Coordinates of C-alpha atoms in Angstrom, one line a residue:
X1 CA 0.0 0.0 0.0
X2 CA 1.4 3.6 -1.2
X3 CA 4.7 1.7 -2.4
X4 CA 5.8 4.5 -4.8
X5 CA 5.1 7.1 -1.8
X6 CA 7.6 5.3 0.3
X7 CA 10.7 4.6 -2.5
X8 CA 13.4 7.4 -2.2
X9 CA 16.6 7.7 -4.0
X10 CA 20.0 7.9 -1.7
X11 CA 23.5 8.8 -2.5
X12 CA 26.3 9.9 -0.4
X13 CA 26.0 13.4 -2.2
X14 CA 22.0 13.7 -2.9
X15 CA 18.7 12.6 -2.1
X16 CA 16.1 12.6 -5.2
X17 CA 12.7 13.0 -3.2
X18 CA 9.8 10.6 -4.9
X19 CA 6.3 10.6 -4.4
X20 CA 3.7 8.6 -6.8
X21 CA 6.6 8.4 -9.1
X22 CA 7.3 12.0 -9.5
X23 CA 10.5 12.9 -8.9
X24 CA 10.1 17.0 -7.7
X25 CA 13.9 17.4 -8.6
X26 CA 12.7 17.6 -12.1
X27 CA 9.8 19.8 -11.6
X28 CA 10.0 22.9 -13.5
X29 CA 10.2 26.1 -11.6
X30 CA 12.9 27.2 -8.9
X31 CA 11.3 26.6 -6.2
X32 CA 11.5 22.4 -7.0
X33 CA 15.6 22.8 -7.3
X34 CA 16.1 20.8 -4.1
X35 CA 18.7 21.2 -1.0
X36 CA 18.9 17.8 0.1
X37 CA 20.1 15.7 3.3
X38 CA 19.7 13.3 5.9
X39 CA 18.4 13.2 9.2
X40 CA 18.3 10.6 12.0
X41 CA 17.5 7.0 10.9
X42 CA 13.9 6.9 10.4
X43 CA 13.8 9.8 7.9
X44 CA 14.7 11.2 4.7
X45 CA 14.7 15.1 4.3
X46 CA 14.7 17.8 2.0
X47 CA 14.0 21.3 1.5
X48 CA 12.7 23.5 -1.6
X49 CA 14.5 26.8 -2.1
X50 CA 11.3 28.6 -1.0
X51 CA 11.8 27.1 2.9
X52 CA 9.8 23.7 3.5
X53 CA 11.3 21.5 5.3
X54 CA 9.8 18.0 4.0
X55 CA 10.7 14.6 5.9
X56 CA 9.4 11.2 4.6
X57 CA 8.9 8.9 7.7
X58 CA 10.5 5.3 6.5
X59 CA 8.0 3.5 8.3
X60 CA 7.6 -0.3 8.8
X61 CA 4.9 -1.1 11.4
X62 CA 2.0 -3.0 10.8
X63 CA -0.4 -0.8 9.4
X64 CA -3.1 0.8 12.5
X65 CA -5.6 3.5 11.8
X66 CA -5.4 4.1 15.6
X67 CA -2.8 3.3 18.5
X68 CA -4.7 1.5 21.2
X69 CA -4.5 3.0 25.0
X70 CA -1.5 0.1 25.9
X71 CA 0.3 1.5 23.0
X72 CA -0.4 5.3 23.9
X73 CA 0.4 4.7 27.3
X74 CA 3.6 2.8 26.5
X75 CA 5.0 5.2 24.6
X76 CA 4.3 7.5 27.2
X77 CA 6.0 5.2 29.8
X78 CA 9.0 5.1 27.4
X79 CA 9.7 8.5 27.7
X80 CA 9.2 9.0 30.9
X81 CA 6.1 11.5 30.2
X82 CA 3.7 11.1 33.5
X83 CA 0.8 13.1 32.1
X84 CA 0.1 14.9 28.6
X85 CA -3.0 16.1 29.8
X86 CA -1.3 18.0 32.7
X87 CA -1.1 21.7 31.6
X88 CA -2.6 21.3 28.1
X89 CA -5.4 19.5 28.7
X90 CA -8.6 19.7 26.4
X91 CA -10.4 22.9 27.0
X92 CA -7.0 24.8 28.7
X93 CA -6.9 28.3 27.7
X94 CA -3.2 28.3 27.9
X95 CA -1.5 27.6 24.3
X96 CA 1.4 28.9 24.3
X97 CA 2.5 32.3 22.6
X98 CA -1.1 31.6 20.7
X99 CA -0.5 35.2 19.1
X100 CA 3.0 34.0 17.7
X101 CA 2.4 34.4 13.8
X102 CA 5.7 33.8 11.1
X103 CA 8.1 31.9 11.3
X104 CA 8.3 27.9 10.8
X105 CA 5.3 25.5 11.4
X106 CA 5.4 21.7 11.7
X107 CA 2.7 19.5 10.4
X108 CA 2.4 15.6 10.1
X109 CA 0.2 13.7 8.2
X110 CA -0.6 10.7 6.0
X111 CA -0.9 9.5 2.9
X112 CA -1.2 6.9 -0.4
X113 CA -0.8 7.2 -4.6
X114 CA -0.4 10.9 -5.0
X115 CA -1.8 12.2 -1.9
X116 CA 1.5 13.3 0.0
X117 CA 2.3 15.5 -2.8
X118 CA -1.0 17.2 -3.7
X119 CA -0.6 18.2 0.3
X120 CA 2.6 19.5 0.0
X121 CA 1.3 21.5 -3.4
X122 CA -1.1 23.0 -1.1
X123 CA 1.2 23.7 1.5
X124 CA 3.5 25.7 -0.8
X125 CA 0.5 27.6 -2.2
X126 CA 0.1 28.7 1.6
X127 CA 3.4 30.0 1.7
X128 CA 3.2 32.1 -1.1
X129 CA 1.0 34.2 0.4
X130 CA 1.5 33.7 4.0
X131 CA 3.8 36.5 5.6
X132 CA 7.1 34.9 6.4
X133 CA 5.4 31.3 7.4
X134 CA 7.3 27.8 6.0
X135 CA 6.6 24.1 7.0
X136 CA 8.7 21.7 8.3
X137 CA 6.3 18.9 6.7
X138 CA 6.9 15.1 8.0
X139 CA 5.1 12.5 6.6
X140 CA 4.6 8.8 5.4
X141 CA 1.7 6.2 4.2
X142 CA -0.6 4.9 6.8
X143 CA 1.8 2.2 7.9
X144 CA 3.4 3.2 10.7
X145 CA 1.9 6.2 11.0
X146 CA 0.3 5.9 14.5
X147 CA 3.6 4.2 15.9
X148 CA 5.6 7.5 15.1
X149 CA 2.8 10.0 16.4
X150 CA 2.4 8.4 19.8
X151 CA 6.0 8.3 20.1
X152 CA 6.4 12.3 19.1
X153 CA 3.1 13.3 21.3
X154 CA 4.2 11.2 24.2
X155 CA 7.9 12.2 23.8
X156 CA 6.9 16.1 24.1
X157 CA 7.9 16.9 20.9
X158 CA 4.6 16.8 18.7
X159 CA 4.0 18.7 15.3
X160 CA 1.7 22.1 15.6
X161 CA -0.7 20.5 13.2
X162 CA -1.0 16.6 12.1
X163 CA -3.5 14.7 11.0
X164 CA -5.9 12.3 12.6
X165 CA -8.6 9.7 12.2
X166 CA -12.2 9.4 13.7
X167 CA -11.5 6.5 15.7
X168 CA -8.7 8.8 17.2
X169 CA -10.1 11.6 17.9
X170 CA -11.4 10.8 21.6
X171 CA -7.9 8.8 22.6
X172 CA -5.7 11.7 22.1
X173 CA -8.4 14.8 23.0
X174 CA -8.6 12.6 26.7
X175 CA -4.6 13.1 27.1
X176 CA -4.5 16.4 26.5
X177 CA -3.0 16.2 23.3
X178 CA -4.8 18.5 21.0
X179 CA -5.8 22.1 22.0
X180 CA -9.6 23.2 22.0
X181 CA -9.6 25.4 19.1
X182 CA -13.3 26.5 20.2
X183 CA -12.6 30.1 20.1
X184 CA -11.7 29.7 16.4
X185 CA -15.0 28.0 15.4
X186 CA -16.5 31.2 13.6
X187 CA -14.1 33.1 12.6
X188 CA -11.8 32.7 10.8
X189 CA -12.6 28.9 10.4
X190 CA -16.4 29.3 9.2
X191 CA -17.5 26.3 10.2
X192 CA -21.0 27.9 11.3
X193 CA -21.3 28.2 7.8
X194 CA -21.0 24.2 6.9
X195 CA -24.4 22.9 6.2
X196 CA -23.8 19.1 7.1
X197 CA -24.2 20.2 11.1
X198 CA -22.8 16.5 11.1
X199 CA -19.9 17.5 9.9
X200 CA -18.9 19.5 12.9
X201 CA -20.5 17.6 15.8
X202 CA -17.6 15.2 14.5
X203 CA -15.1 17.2 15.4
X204 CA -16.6 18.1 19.1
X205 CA -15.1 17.1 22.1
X206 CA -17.6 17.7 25.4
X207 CA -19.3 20.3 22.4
X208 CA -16.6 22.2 21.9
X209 CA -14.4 22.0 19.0
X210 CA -11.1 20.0 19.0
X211 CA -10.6 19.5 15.3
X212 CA -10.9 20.8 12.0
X213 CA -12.9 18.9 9.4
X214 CA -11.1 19.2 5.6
X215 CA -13.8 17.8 4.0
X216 CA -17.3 16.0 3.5
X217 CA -18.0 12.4 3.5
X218 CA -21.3 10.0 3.0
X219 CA -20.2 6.9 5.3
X220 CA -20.0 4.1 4.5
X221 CA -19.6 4.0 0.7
X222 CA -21.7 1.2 -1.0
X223 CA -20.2 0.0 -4.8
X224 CA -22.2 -2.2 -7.3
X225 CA -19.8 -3.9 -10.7
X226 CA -22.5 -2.2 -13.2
X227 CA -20.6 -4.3 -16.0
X228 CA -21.0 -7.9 -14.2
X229 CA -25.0 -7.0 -13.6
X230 CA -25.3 -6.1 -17.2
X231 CA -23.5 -8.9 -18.3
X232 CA -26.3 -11.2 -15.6
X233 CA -28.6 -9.1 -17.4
X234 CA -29.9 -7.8 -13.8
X235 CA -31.6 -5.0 -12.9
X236 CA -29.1 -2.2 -11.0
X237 CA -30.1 -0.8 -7.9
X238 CA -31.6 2.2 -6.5
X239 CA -31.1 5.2 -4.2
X240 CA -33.7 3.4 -2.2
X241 CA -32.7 0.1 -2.3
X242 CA -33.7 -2.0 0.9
X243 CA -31.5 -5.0 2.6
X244 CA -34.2 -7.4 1.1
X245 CA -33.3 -6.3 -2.8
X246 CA -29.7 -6.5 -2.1
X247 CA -29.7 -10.0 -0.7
X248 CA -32.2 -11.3 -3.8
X249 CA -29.6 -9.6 -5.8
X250 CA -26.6 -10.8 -4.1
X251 CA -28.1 -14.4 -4.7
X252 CA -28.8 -13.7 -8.6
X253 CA -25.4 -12.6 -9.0
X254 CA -24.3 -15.7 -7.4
X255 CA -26.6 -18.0 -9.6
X256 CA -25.5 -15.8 -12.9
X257 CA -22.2 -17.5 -12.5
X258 CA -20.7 -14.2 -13.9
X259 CA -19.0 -14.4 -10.4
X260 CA -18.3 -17.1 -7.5
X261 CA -20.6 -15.3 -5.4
X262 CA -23.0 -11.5 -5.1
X263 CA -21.7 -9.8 -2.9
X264 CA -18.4 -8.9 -0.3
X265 CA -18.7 -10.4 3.1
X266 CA -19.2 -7.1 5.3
X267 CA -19.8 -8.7 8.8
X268 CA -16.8 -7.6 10.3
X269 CA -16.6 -3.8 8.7
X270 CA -17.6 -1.5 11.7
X271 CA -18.9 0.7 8.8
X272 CA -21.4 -1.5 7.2
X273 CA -22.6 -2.8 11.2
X274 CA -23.3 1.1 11.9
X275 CA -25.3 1.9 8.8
X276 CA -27.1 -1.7 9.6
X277 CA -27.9 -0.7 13.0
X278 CA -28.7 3.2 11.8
X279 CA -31.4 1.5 9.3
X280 CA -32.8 -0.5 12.3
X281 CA -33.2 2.7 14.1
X282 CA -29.9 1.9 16.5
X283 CA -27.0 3.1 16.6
X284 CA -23.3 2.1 16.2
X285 CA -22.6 4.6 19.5
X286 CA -24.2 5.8 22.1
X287 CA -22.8 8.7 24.9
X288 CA -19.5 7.0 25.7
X289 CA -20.6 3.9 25.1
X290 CA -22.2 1.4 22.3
X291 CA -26.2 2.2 20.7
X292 CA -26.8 -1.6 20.5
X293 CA -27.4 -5.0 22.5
X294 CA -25.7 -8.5 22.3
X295 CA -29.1 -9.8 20.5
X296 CA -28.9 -6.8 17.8
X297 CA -24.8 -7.9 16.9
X298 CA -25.8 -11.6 16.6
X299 CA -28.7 -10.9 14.2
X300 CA -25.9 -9.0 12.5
X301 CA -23.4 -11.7 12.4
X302 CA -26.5 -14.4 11.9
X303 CA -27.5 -12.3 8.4
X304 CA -23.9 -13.1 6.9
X305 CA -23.8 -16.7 8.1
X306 CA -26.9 -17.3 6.1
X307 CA -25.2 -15.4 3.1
X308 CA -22.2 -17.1 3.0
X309 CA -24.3 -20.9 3.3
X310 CA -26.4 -20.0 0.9
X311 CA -23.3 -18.9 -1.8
X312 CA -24.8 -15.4 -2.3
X313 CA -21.6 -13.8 0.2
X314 CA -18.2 -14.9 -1.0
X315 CA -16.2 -17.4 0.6
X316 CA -15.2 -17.0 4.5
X317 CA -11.0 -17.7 3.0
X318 CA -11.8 -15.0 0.7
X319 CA -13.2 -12.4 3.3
X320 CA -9.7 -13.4 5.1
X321 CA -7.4 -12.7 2.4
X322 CA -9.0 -9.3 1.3
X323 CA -6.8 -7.0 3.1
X324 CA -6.6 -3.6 0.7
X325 CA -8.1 -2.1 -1.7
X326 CA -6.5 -4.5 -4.7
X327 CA -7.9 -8.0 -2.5
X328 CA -12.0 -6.7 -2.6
X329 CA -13.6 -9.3 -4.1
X330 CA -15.0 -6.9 -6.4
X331 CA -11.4 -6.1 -7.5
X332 CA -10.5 -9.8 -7.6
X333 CA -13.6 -10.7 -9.6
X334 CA -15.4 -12.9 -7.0
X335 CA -18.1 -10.7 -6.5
X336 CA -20.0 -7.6 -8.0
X337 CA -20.9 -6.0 -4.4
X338 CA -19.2 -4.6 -1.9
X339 CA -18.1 -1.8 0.5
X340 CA -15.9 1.2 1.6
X341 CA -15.2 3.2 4.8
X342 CA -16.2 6.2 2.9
X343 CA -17.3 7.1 -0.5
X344 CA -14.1 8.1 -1.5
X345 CA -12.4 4.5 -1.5
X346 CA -14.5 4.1 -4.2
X347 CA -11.8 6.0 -6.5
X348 CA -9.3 3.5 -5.0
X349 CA -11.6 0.9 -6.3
X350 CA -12.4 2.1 -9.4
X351 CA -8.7 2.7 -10.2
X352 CA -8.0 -1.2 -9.8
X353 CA -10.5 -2.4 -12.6
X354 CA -11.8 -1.6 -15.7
X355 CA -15.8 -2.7 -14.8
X356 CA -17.4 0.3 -13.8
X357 CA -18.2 0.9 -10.7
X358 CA -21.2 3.0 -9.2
X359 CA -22.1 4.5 -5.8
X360 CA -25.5 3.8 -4.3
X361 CA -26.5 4.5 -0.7
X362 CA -26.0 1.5 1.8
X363 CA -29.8 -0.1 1.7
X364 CA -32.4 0.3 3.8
X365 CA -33.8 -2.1 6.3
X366 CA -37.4 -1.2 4.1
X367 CA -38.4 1.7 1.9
X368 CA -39.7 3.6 4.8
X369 CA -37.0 3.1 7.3
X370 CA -34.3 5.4 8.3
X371 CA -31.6 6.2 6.1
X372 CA -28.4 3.8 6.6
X373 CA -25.6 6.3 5.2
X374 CA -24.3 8.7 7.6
X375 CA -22.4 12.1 6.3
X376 CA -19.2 12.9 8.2
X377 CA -15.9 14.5 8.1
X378 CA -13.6 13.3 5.0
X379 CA -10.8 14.0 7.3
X380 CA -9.3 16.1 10.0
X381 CA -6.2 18.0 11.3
X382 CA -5.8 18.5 14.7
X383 CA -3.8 21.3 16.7
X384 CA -1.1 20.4 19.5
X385 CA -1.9 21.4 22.8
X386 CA 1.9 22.0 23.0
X387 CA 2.1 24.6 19.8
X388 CA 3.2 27.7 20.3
X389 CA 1.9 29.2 17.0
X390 CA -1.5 28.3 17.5
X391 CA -3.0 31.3 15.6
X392 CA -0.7 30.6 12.7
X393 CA -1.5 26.7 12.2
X394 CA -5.5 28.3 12.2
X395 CA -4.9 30.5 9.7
X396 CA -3.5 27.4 7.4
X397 CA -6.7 25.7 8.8
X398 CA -9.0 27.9 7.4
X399 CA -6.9 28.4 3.9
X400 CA -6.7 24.7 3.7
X401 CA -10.6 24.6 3.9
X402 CA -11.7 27.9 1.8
X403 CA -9.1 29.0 -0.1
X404 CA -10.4 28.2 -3.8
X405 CA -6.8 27.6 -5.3
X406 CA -5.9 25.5 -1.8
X407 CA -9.5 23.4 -2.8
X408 CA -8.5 22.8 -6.6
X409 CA -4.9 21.7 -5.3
X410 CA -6.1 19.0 -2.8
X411 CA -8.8 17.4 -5.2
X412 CA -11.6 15.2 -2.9
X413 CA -9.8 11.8 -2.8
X414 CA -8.2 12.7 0.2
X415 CA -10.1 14.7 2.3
X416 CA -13.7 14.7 0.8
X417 CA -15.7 17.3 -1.1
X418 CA -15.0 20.9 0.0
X419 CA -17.0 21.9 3.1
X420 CA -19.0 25.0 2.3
X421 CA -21.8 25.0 -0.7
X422 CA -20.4 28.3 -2.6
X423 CA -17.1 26.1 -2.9
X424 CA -19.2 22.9 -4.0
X425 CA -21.2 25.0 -6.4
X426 CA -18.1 26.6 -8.6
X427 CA -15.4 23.1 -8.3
X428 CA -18.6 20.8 -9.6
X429 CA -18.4 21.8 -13.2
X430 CA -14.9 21.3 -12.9
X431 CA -14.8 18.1 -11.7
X432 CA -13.4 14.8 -13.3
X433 CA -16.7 12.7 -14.1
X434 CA -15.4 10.1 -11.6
X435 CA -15.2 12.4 -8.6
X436 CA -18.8 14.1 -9.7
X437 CA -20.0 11.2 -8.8
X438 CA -19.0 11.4 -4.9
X439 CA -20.6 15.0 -5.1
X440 CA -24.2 13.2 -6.4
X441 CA -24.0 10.9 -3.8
X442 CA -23.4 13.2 -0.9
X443 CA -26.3 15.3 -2.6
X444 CA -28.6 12.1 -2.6
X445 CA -28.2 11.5 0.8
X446 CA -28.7 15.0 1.8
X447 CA -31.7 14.5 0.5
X448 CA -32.6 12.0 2.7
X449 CA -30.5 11.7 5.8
X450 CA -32.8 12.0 9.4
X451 CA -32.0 11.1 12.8
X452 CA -28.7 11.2 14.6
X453 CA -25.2 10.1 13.4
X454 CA -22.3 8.3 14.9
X455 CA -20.0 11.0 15.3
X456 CA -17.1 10.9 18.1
X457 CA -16.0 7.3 19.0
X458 CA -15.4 7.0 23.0
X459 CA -12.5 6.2 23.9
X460 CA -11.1 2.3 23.2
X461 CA -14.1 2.0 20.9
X462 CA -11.0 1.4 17.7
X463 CA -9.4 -1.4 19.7
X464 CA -12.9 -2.6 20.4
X465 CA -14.3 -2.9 16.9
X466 CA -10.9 -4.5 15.5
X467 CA -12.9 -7.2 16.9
X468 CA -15.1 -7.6 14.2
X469 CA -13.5 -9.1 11.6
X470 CA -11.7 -12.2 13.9
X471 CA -15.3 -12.8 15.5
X472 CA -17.2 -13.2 12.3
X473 CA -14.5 -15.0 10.7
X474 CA -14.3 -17.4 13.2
X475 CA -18.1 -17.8 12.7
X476 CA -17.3 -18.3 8.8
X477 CA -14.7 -20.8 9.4
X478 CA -16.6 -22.9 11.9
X479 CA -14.5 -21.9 14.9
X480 CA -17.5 -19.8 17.1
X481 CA -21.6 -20.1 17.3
X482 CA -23.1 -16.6 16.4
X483 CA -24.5 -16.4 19.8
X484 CA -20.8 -16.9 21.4
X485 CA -19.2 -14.3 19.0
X486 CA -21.7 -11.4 19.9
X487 CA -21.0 -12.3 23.5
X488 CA -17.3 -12.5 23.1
X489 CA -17.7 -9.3 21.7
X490 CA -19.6 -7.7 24.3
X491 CA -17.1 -9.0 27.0
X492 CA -14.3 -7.6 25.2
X493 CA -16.6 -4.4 25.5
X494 CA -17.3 -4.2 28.8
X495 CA -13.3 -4.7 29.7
X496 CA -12.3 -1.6 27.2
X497 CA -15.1 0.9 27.5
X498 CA -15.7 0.4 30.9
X499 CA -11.6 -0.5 31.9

């Protein structure tokens, strides 16, 4: 995953920086003629003759959207850090020199394909008009990417800005790690202005605001192969497709023989079990806890052990091996439906095939029911509570959301379609015909999104739902009763949230 965006060129006398396969020491324009060198072990570093700083992180850790508390807390024992939250904790009015403006910024953040570089495009665009602000930019792919943050905020030493993911949002506001940018909410961010209110209760901490959504999201994101159901000669779905047309059609697929079986097994994406439970008038979370029962998760787990007997869900040894994007089973060819974390994997998807791919809404548990897909942040940057230059990593914050040219630069694979409708309105025309189409789908469920979302994930909630996928494999593979798993899974629950 992200290869390219990992390979660098070393010499004794230069380093070529490479991102995606573009080398930026052939990029025209002076401010790409590079000033190159190494730093300690676990980075390679250069800088561009206008001032950023950039440092690849040569990661090798297992990939893990988010460092459970044991690994927070041991990298925090490592380094002999007692308490982040002392001092800086959420909500603490003392940042700093907050006022400090210039002078050099650090930011961290993740990455595959081209998306490091579009980020450091953007950054660069900043600095052109910023007065006398540069980056010192470190970053890397996914893997490993959690490992090194917990080791910089737990060692002291963490970048102003850096990026984060839902499921770690609540683990590093509770030690103190990020500052409560509240204050900023308005003005200059404008996120009064955002018209997904979903959007921004996703970035609250005890309501007040911790982070900075980049973009808008429709969670999860549900793909149908529109060239295998032609090819069946099947009807395609709907926007209002309900969970009883997708299994018939799961099991047509199946029968077709166009492909071993319909449909992805989704029973241990924590995605797919919240817009389940959202359809069913539930809820993935509740306030610091979970919005559903032991008898809800084992009629969850209970629905894919009947797809997978019956042929229509692929193969339990296929659900194992389909780590990444290129090992769906809609990639591999064994099945025409399937599932993202967001809408926007669906350009990762679409990328690895020729079939065409659409995006429908996750179905409905009827035609009346609630809506399943949620709308959330794309992504979000968060500010440390240790940052001195608070009011300058803001000001970045709001270009990095408004600015038109900052908008145009980062695209929507990354970080989701732009935040604010008057941006929406002008980039849509411009858009490639593959990324208009996670614009009509964050339009169509708009349309009809009610009730509340899942927003912030309590605390332990990411090392809880890593449990997923073992439990309803070990269902698939004969290894655990679907009663045992959903109570297996509720005891692992009661330890975490409750520990």
């Amino acid at each position: 995953m992200g290869t390219d965006a990992r390979n660098e060129r070393r010499s004794t006398d230069s380093v070529v920086h490479r991102i995606s396969g573009i080398s930026t020491a052939n990029r025209p324009g002076n401010r790409h003629d590079w000033i190159t060198g190494l730093t300690d072990a676990g980075h390679s570093c250069s800088k561009s003759t206008r001032g950023t700083r950039r440092c690849h992180m040569n990661t090798s850790n297992p990939m893990r959207p988010a460092i459970s508390r044991r690994t927070f807390l041991g990298a925090v024992a490592a380094t002999g850090v007692g308490s982040l939250a002392a001092g800086c904790g959420a909500g603490d009015d003392n940042a700093g020199d907050s006022s400090s403006a210039g002078g050099e910024l650090s930011i961290m953040f993740w990455g595959e394909g081209n998306q490091n570089e579009l980020q450091l495009e953007l950054i660069e665009l900043y600095e052109q008009q910023a007065d006398g602000v540069t980056f010192s930019a470190e970053y890397s792919g996914l893997e490993g990417y959690y490992d090194k943050l917990a080791t910089r905020v737990a060692g002291g030493n963490p970048a102003d800005i850096f990026g984060i993911h839902d499921v770690s949002l609540a683990e590093y506001a509770a030690r103190g790690a990020v500052r409560n940018i509240e204050e900023f909410r308005a003005e200059p961010l404008g996120l009064d202005s955002v018209a997904n209110e979903s959007v921004v209760e996703g970035c609250l901490i005890g309501g007040e605001l911790h982070f900075v959504p980049l973009g808008v999201s429709t969670e999860p994101g549900f793909i149908y192969d529109k060239t295998v159901l032609e090819q069946a000669g099947l009807a395609l779905p709907s926007d209002e497709w309900t969970l009883a047309e997708y299994r018939e059609l799961a099991q047509a697929v199946a029968q077709s023989g166009v492909r071993t079986a319909g449909t992805a097994d989704l029973g241990g994406v924590p995605p797919a079990l919240g817009a389940w439970l959202r359809t069913h008038e539930l809820s993935l979370l509740s306030s610091g806890g979970l919005g559903f029962d032991v008898d809800d998760l084992a009629e969850w787990f209970n629905f894919w052990d009947e797809l997978r007997r019956e042929g229509s869900a692929v193969p339990i040894e296929v659900t194992a091996a389909a780590v990444g994007f290129q090992n769906d089973p809609v990639v591999t060819a064994d099945a025409a439906l399937t599932t993202t974390a967001k809408d926007k994997g669906w350009l990762a998807l679409d990328g690895l095939t020729d079939d065409e791919l659409v995006l429908v809404p996750f179905p409905r548990a009827a035609a009346d029911a609630p809506a399943a897909t949620q709308i959330v942040p794309g992504a979000w940057f968060a500010v440390s509570a240790e940052s001195e230059k608070v009011d300058a990593a803001i000001d970045f914050l709001s270009y990095h959301i408004s600015n038109m040219d900052a908008l145009r630069t980062i695209g929507i694979g990354r970080h989701g379609v732009p935040l604010f409708e008057e941006a929406r309105e002008e980039l849509y025309p411009e858009a490639k015909p593959a990324h208009q189409k996670i614009y009509d789908l964050l339009a169509t469920v708009e349309a009809s999104q009610t009730g509340a979302v899942d927003v912030v994930y309590p605390v332990g909630a990411n090392e809880l739902f890593q449990q997923l996928k073992p439990l309803n494999e070990q269902i698939g593979f004969g290894q655990s009763g679907v009663s045992d798993a959903a109570e297996s899974f509720f005891d692992t629950a009661e330890r975490i949230l409750e520990g």
